[in-house]
Short mmCIF file of C-alpha atoms in Angstrom, two decimals:
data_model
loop_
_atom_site.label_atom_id
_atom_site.label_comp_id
_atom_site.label_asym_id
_atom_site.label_seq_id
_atom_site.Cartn_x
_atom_site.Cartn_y
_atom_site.Cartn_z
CA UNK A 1 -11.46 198.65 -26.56
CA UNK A 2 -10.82 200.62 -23.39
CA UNK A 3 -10.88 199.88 -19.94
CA UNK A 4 -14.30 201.87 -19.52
CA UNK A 5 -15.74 200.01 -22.63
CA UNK A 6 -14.88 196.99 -20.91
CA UNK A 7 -16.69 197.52 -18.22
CA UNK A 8 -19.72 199.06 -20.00
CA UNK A 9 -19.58 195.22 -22.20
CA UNK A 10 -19.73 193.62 -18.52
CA UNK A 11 -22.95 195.90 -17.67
CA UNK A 12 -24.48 195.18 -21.36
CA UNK A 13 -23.98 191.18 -21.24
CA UNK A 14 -24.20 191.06 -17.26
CA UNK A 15 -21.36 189.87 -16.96
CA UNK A 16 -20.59 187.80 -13.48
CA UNK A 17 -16.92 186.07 -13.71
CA UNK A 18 -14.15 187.66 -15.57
CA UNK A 19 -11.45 185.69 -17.17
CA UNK A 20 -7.66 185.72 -16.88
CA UNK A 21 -6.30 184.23 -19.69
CA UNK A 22 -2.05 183.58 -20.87
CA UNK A 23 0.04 181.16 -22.76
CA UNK A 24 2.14 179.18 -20.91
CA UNK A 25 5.62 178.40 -22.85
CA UNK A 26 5.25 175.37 -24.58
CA UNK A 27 1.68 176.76 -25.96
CA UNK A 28 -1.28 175.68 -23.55
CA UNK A 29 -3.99 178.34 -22.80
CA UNK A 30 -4.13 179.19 -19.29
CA UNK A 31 -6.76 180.52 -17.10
CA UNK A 32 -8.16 181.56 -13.61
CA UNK A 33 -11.81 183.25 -12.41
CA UNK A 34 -12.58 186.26 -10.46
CA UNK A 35 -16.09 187.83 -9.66
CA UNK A 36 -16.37 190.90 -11.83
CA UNK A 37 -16.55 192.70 -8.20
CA UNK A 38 -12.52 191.84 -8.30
CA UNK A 39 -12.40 193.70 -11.16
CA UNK A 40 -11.47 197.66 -11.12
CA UNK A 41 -9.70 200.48 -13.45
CA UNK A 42 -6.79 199.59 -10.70
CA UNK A 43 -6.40 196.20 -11.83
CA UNK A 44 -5.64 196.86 -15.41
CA UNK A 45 -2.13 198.39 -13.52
CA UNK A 46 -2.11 196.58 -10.74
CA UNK A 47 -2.84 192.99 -11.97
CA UNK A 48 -3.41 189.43 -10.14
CA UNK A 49 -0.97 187.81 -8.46
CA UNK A 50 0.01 183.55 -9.58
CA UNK A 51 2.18 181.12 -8.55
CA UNK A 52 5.00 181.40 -11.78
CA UNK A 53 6.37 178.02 -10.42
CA UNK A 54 3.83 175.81 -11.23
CA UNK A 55 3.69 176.79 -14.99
CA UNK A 56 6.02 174.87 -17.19
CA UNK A 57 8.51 176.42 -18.42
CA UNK A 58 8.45 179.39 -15.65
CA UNK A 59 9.88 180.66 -12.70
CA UNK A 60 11.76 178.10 -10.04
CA UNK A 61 9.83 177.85 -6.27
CA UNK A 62 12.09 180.52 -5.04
CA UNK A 63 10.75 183.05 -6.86
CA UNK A 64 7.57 182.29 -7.86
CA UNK A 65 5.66 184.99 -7.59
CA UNK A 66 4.45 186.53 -10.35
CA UNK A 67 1.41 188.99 -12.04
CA UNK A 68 -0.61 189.16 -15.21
CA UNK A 69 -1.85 192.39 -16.25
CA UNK A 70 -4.99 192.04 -18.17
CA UNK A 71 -5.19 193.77 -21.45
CA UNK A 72 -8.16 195.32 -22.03
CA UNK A 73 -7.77 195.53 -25.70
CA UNK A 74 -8.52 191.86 -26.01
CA UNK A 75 -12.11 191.46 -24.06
CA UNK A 76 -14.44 188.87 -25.49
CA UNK A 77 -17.55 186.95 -24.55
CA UNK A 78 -16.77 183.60 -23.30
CA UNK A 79 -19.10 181.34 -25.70
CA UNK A 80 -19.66 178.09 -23.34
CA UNK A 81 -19.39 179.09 -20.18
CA UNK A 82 -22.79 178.71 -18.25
CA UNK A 83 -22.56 182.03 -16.45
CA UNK A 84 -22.07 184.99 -18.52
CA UNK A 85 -18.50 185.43 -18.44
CA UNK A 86 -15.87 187.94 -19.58
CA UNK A 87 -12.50 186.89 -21.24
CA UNK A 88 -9.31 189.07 -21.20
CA UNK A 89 -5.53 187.77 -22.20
CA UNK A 90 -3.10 189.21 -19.99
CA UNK A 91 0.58 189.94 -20.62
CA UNK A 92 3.21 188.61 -17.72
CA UNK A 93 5.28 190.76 -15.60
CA UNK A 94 7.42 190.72 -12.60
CA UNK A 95 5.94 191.74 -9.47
CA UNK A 96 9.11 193.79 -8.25
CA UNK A 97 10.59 195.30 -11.30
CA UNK A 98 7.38 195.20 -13.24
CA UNK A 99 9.45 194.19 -16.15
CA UNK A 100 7.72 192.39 -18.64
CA UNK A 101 8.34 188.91 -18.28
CA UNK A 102 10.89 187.35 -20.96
CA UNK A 103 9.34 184.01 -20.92
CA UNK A 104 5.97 185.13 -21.96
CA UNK A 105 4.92 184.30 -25.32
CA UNK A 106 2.85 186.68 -25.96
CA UNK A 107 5.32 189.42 -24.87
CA UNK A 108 7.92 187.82 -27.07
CA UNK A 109 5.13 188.67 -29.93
CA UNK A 110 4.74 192.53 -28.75
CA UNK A 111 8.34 192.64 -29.18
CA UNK A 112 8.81 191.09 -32.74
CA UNK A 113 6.02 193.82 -33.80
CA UNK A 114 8.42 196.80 -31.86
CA UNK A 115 11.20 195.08 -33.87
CA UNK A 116 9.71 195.23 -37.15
CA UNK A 117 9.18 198.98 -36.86
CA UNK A 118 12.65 199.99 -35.22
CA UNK A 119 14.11 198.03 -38.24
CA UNK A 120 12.59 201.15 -40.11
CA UNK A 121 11.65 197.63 -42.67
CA UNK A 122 8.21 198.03 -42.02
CA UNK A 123 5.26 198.92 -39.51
CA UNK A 124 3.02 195.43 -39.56
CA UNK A 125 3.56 191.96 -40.68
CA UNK A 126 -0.01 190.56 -41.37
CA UNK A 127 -0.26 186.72 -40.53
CA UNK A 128 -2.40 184.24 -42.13
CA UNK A 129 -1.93 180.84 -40.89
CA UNK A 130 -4.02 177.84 -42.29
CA UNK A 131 -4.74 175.30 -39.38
CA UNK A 132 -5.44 171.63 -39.90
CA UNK A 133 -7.12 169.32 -37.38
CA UNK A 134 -8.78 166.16 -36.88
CA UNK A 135 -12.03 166.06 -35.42
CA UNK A 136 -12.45 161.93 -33.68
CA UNK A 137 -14.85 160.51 -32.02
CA UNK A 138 -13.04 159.07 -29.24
CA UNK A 139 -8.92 158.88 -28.47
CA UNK A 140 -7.80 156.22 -25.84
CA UNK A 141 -3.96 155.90 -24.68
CA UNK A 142 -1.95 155.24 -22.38
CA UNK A 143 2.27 155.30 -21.84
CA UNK A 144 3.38 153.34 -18.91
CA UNK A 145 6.60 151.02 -17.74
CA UNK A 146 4.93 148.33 -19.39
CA UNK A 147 1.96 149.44 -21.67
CA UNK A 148 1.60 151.75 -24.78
CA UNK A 149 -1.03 152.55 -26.96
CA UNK A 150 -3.02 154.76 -28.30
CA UNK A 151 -6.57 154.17 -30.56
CA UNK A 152 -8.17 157.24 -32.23
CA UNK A 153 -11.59 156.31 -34.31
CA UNK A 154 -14.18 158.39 -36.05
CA UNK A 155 -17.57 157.24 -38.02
CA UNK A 156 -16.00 159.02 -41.18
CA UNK A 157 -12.55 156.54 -40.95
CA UNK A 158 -11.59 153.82 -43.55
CA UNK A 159 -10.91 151.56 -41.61
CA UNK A 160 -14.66 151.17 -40.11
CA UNK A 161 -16.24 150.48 -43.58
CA UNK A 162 -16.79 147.13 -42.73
CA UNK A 163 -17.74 147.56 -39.18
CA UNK A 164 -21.50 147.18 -37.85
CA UNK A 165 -23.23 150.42 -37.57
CA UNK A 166 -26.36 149.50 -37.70
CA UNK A 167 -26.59 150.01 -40.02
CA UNK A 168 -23.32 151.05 -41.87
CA UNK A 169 -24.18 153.09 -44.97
CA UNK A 170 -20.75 153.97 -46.24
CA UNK A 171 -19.35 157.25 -47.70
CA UNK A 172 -16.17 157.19 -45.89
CA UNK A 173 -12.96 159.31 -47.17
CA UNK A 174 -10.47 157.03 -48.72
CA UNK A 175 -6.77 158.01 -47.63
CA UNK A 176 -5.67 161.06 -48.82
CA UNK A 177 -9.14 160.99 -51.20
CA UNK A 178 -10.54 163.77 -48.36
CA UNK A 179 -10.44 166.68 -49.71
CA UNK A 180 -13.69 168.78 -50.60
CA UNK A 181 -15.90 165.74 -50.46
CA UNK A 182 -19.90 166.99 -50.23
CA UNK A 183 -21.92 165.22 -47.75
CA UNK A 184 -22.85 162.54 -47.04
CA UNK A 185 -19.34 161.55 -47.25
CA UNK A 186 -18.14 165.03 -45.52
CA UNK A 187 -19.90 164.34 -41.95
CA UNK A 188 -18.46 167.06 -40.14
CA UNK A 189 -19.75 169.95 -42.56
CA UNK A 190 -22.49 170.87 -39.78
CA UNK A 191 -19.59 170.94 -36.95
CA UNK A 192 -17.38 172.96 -39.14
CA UNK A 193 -19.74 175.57 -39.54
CA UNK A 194 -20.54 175.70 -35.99
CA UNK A 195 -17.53 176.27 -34.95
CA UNK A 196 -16.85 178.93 -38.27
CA UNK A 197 -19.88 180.90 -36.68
CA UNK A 198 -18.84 181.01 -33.21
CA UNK A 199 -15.51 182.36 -34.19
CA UNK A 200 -17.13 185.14 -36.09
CA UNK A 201 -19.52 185.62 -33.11
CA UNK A 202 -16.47 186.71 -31.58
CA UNK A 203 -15.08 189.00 -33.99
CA UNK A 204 -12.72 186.68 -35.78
CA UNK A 205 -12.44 186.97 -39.49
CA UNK A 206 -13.10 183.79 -41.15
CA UNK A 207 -12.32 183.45 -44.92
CA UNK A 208 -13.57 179.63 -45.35
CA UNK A 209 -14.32 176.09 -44.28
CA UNK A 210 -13.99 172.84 -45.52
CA UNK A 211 -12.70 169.03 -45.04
CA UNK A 212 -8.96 168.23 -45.98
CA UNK A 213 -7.00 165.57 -47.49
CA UNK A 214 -7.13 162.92 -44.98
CA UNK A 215 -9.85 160.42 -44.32
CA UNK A 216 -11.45 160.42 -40.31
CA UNK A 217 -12.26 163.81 -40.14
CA UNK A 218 -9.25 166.07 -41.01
CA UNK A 219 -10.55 169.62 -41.94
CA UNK A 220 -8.98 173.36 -41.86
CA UNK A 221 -10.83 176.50 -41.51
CA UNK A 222 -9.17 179.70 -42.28
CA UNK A 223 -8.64 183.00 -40.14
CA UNK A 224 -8.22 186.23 -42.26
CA UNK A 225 -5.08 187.72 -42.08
CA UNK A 226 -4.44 190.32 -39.20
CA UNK A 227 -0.99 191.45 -37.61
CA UNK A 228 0.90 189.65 -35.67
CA UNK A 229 -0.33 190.02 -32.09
CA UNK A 230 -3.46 190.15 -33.07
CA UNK A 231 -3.60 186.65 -35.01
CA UNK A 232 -1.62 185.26 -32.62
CA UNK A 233 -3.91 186.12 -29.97
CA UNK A 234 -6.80 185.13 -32.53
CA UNK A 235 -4.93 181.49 -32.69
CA UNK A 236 -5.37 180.85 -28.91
CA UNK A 237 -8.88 181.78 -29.61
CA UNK A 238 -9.15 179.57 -32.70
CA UNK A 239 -7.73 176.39 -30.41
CA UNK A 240 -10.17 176.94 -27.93
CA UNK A 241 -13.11 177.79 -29.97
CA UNK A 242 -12.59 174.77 -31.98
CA UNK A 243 -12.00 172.13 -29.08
CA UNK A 244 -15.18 173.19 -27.24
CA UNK A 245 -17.58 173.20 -30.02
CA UNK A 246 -16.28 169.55 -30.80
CA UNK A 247 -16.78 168.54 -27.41
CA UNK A 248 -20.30 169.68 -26.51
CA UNK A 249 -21.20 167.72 -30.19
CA UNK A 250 -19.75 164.75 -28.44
CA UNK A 251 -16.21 165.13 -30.47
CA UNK A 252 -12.52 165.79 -29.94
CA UNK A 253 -10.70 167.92 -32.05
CA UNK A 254 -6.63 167.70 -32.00
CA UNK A 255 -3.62 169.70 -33.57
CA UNK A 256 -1.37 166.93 -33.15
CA UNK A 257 0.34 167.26 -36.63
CA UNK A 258 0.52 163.11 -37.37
CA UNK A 259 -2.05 161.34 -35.75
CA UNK A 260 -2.85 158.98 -38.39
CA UNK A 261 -0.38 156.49 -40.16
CA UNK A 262 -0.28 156.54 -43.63
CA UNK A 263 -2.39 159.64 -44.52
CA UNK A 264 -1.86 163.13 -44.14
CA UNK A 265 -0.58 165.16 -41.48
CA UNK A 266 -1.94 168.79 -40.27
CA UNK A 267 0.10 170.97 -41.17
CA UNK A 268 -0.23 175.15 -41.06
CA UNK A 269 0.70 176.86 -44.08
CA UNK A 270 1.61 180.74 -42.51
CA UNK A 271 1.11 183.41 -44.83
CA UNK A 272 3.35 186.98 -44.35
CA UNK A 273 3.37 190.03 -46.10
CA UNK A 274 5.22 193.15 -44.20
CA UNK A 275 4.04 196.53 -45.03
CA UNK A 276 4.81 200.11 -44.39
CA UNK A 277 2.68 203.28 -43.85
CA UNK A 278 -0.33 201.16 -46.00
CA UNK A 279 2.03 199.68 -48.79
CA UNK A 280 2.67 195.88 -49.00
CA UNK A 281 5.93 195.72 -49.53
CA UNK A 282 5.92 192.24 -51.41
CA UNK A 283 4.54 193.16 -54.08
CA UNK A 284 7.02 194.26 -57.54
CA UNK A 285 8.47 193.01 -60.58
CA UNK A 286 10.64 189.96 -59.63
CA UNK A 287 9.71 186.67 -59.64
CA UNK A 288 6.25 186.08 -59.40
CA UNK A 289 4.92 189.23 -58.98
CA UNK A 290 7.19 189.70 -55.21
CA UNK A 291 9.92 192.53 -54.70
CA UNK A 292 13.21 192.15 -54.03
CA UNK A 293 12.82 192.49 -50.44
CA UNK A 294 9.85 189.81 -50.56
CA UNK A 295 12.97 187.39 -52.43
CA UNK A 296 15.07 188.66 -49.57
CA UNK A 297 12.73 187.71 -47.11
CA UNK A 298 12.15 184.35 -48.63
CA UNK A 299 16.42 183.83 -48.19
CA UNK A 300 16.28 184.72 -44.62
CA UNK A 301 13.60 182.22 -43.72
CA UNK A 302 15.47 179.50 -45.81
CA UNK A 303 18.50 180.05 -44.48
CA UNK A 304 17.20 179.54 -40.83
CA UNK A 305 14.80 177.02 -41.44
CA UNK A 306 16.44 174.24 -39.85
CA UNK A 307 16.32 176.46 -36.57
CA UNK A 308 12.76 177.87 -36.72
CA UNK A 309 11.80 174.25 -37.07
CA UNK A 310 12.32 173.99 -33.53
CA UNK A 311 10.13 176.65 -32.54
CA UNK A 312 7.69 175.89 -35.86
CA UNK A 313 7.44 172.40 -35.32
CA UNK A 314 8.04 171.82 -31.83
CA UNK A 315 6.92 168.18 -30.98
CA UNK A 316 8.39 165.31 -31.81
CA UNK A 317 5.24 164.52 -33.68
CA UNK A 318 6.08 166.95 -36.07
CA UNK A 319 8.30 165.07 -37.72
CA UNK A 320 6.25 162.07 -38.40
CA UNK A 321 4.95 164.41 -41.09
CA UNK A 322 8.03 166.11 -41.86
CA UNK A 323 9.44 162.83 -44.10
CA UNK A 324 11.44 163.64 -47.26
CA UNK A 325 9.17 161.57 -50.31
CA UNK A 326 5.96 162.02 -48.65
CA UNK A 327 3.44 164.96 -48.90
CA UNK A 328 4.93 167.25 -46.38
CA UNK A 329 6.83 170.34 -47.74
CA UNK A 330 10.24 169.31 -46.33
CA UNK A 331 12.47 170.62 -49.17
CA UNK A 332 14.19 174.28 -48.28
CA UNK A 333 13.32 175.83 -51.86
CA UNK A 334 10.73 178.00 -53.37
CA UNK A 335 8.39 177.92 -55.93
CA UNK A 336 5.21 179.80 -57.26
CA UNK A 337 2.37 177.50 -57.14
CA UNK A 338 4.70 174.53 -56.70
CA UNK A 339 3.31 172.89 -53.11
CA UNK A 340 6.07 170.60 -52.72
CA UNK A 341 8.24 173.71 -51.72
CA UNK A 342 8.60 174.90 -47.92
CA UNK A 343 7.89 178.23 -49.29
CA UNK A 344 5.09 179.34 -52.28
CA UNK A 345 4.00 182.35 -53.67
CA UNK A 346 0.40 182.21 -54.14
CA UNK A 347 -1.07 182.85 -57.68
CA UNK A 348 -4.62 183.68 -56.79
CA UNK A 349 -4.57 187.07 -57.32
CA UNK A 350 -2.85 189.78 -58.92
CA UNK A 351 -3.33 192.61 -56.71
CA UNK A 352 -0.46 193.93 -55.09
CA UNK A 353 -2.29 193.77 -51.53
CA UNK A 354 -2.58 190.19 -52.24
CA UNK A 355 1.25 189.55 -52.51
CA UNK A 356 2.44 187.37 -50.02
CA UNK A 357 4.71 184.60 -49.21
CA UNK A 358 3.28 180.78 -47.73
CA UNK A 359 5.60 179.18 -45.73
CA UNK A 360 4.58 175.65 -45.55
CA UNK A 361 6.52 173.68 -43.19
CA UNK A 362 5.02 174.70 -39.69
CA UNK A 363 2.43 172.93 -38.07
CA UNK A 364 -0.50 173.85 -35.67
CA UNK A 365 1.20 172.06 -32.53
CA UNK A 366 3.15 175.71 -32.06
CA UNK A 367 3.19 178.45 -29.80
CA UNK A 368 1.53 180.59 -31.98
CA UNK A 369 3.10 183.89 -30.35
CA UNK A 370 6.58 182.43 -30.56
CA UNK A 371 6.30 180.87 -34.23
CA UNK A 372 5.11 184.00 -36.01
CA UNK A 373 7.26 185.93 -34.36
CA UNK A 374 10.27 183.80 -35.36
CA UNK A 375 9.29 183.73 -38.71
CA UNK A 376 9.40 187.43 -39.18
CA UNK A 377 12.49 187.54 -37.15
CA UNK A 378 14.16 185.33 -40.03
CA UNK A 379 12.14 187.48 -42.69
CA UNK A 380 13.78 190.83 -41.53
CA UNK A 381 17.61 188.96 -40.91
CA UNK A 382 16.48 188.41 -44.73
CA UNK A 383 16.32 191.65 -45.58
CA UNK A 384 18.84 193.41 -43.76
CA UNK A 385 21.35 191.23 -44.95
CA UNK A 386 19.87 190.97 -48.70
CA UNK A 387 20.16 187.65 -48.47
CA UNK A 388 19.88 185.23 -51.76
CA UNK A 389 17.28 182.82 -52.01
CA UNK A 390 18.66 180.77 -54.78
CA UNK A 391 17.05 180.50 -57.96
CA UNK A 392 12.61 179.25 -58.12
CA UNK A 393 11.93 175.09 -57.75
CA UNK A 394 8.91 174.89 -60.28
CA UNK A 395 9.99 171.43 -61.06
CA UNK A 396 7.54 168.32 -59.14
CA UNK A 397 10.29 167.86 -56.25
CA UNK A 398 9.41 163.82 -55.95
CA UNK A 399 9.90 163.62 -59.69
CA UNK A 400 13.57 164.84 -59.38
CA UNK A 401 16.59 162.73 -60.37
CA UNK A 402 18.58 161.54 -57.21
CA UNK A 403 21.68 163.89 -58.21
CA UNK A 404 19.21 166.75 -57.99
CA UNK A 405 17.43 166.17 -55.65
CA UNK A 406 20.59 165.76 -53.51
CA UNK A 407 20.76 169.30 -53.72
CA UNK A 408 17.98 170.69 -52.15
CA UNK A 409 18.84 170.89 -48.73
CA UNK A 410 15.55 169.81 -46.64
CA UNK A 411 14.31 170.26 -42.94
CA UNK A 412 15.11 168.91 -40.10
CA UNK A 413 14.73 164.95 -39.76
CA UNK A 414 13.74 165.45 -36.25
CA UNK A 415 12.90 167.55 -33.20
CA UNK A 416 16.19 167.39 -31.94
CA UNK A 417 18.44 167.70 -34.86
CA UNK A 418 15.88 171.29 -35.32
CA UNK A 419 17.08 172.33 -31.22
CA UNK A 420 20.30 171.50 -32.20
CA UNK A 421 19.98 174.10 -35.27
CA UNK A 422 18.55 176.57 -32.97
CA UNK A 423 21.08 175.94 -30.58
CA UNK A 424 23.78 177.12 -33.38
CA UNK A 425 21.69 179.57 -35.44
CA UNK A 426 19.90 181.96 -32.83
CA UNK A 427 21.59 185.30 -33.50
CA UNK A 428 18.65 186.33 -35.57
CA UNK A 429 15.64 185.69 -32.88
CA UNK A 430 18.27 187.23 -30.88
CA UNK A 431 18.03 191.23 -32.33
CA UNK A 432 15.63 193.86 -30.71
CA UNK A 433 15.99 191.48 -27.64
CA UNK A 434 12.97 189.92 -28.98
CA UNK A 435 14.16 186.17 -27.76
CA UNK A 436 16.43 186.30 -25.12
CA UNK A 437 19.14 183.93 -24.57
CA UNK A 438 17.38 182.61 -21.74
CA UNK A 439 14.58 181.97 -23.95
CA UNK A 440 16.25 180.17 -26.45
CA UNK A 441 18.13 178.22 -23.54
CA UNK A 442 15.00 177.23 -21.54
CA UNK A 443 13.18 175.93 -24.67
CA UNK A 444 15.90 173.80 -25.63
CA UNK A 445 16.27 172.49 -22.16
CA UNK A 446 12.53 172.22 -21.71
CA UNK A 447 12.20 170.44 -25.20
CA UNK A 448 14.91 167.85 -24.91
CA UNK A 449 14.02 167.13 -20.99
CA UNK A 450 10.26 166.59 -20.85
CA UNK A 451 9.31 165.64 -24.81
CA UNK A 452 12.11 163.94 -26.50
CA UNK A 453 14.39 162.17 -24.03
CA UNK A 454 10.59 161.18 -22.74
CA UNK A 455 10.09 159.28 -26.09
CA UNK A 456 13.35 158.28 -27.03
CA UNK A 457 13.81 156.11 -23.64
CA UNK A 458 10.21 154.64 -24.55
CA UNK A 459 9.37 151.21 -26.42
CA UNK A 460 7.46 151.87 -29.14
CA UNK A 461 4.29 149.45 -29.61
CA UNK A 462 5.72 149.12 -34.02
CA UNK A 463 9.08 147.56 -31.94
CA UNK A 464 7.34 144.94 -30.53
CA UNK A 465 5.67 143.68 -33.80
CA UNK A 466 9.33 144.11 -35.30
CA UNK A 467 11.54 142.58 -32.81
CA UNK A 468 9.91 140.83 -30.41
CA UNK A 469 10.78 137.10 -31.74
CA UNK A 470 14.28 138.01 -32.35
#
């Protein structure tokens, strides 16, 4: 897409408001409007100007100023908007130097990609991620000095098979009994494909649909693998796409990866595969079908595990699901097949285009930009540095002996032991001046400031029911 076929697709769809999309850090779409008369070859140099200081994350008040240059590689059709509107993402930049702006995720992804071919390793790393979400009904809460709660519901929940529905006819997912039910227990089947439609309406690749493990709602739908900027631009898409076609249905769709106590979490399983002038360079004779740099790979992302978690798994949330015993994959080993590992090898196929490697522990509460590039970062540290992944896990993990299981070594316990991690292991994200020191610095700052201190200096609602009559 060039800049003149973006302006013929405004002439062919009539196009009246145009779009300025970007990711602020921690991961939340942004977005202003301007009449398409704003819009001119100029401005695809030139830019709009924003205030940087009242994005989290950004610039301070005293220099605040900044632009976002739309790319007009990345024009879409907005799908709800009443008027017919035109979408572009934009990359950040300084207004003076016209630097590229370090703090912008999707910048941080450009550079990962520049990385990857300057390493001479490879020239694309194709992502697949696997996003799960819950689709409610309703969500109420509320955290104040002296009241907390939160109530989610959904028609399709246990926990409403006795309630009056006038009537109530059943069919709801037992926990962790929700995956690949056919309607009428699957209620959402309609919905999904809705929202699998208007993705491919907008070019995005869609491999499948369907409900997941948990009861109320939990499903995944499934992007086909692209490279990295592009699925990562494809994921903001994906987020959006999804939220809005659950809301106009009278729904609400979140990523939160554990809103449900004892079921499963959403997790999202994030396929790579690196390859160079159109050969996957995964595939060989070594374990499962993978090369040796596929095995290397696999050693560089266990080794810095415990630090990607914080980029990976970046709420406090996450690691409500991330519990050694329980169905997350928390232990640092690998495995083909074996789901209980943070990283598989899928099976499905022999074909050496198909050879991959899943890495299981990340969840869909990420900065998609940020977490795939991070990945590959530790995937090319793996490499370079040949390092070892240790012999396969094919054993069940939960069936283990104590004295074995002891060790595994396993992820991090919570978000701030993984900031801590990243805080000593960051040399990696560091190469190709992909993540910046002042990256790494302003996440863990922004991280332990506004999301965990916030929680740890809360009452939670459990306390009261434990300790209240002490």
């Amino acid at each position: 897409m060039t800049i003149k076929d973006v302006f013929q697709m405004a002439k062919e769809n009539g196009v009246k408001v145009v779009d300025i999309r970007f990711m602020d850090f921690p991961g939340i779409w942004q977005h202003f409007s301007v009449p398409i008369c704003e819009l001119e070859e100029s401005s695809f140099e030139d830019g709009f100007g924003f205030d940087g200081s009242s994005i989290r994350g950004w610039q301070p008040i005293n220099m605040s100023d900044m632009l976002v240059i739309p790319d007009p590689t990345t024009a879409k059709m907005d799908p709800f908007f009443e008027e017919p509107t035109l979408v572009l993402i934009g990359n950040i930049v300084d207004p003076i130097t016209r630097e590229p702006y370090s703090r912008d995720p999707r910048n941080i992804a450009k550079k990962a990609e520049a990385f990857l071919k300057s390493s001479g390793i490879g020239d694309t790393a194709f992502i697949g991620p696997e996003a799960e979400f819950f689709i409610f009904d309703s969500v109420r809460f509320e955290s104040s000095r002296n009241l907390a709660f939160y109530e989610v519901d959904s028609i399709e929940g246990i926990w409403n098979s006795a309630r009056e529905e006038s009537p109530n006819l059943g069919y709801k997912p037992r926990l962790k009994e929700g995956y690949f039910p056919v309607p009428p227990t699957d209620k959402f089947q309609d919905l999904r494909t809705e929202m699998m439609l208007t993705l491919q309406d907008l070019g995005i690749d869609v491999e499948c649909q369907h409900h997941e493990v948990a009861t109320a709602g939990q499903a995944e739908i499934d992007m086909r693998f692209k490279p990295l900027l592009q699925m990562s631009d494809q994921m903001v898409w994906f987020k959006y796409v999804l939220k809005n076609v659950a809301a106009r249905n009278g729904h609400t769709v979140t990523f939160m990866p554990k809103p449900l106590f004892e079921d499963n979490g959403s997790g999202m399983h994030t396929h790579l595969s690196i390859w160079k002038e159109g050969k996957p360079l995964f595939a060989g004779d070594k374990y499962a079908g993978v090369s040796q740099e596929a095995l290397w790979a696999i050693g560089g992302i266990l080794k810095h595990c415990k630090a990607l978690c914080a980029i990976t798994n970046p709420t406090t949330n996450s690691y409500k699901r991330l519990v050694p015993g329980f169905e997350a994959p928390v232990n640092l080993a690998y495995s083909s097949r074996n789901r209980s590992a943070a990283i598989r090898i899928p099976m499905y196929s022999s074909s050496p285009k198909a050879k991959r490697i899943e890495f299981r522990t990340p969840d869909p509460s990420c900065n998609g930009y940020m977490a795939f590039s991070a990945i590959l970062m530790a995937a090319i540290d793996g490499i370079e540095k040949k390092i070892d992944p240790g012999q396969p896990l094919d054993k069940n993990i939960y069936d283990l002996p104590p004295e074995e299981l002891a060790l595994v070594p396993s992820a991090p316990g919570s978000l701030d032991e993984a900031l801590a991690a990243l805080k000593a292991d960051s040399e990696f994200l560091l190469k190709g001046d992909v993540f910046t020191q002042d990256v790494i610095d302003t996440w863990i700052e922004y991280k332990t400031k506004h999301e965990s201190n916030a929680v740890k200096l809360r009452p939670h609602p459990h306390e009261f029911f434990l300790y209240y009559d002490i």
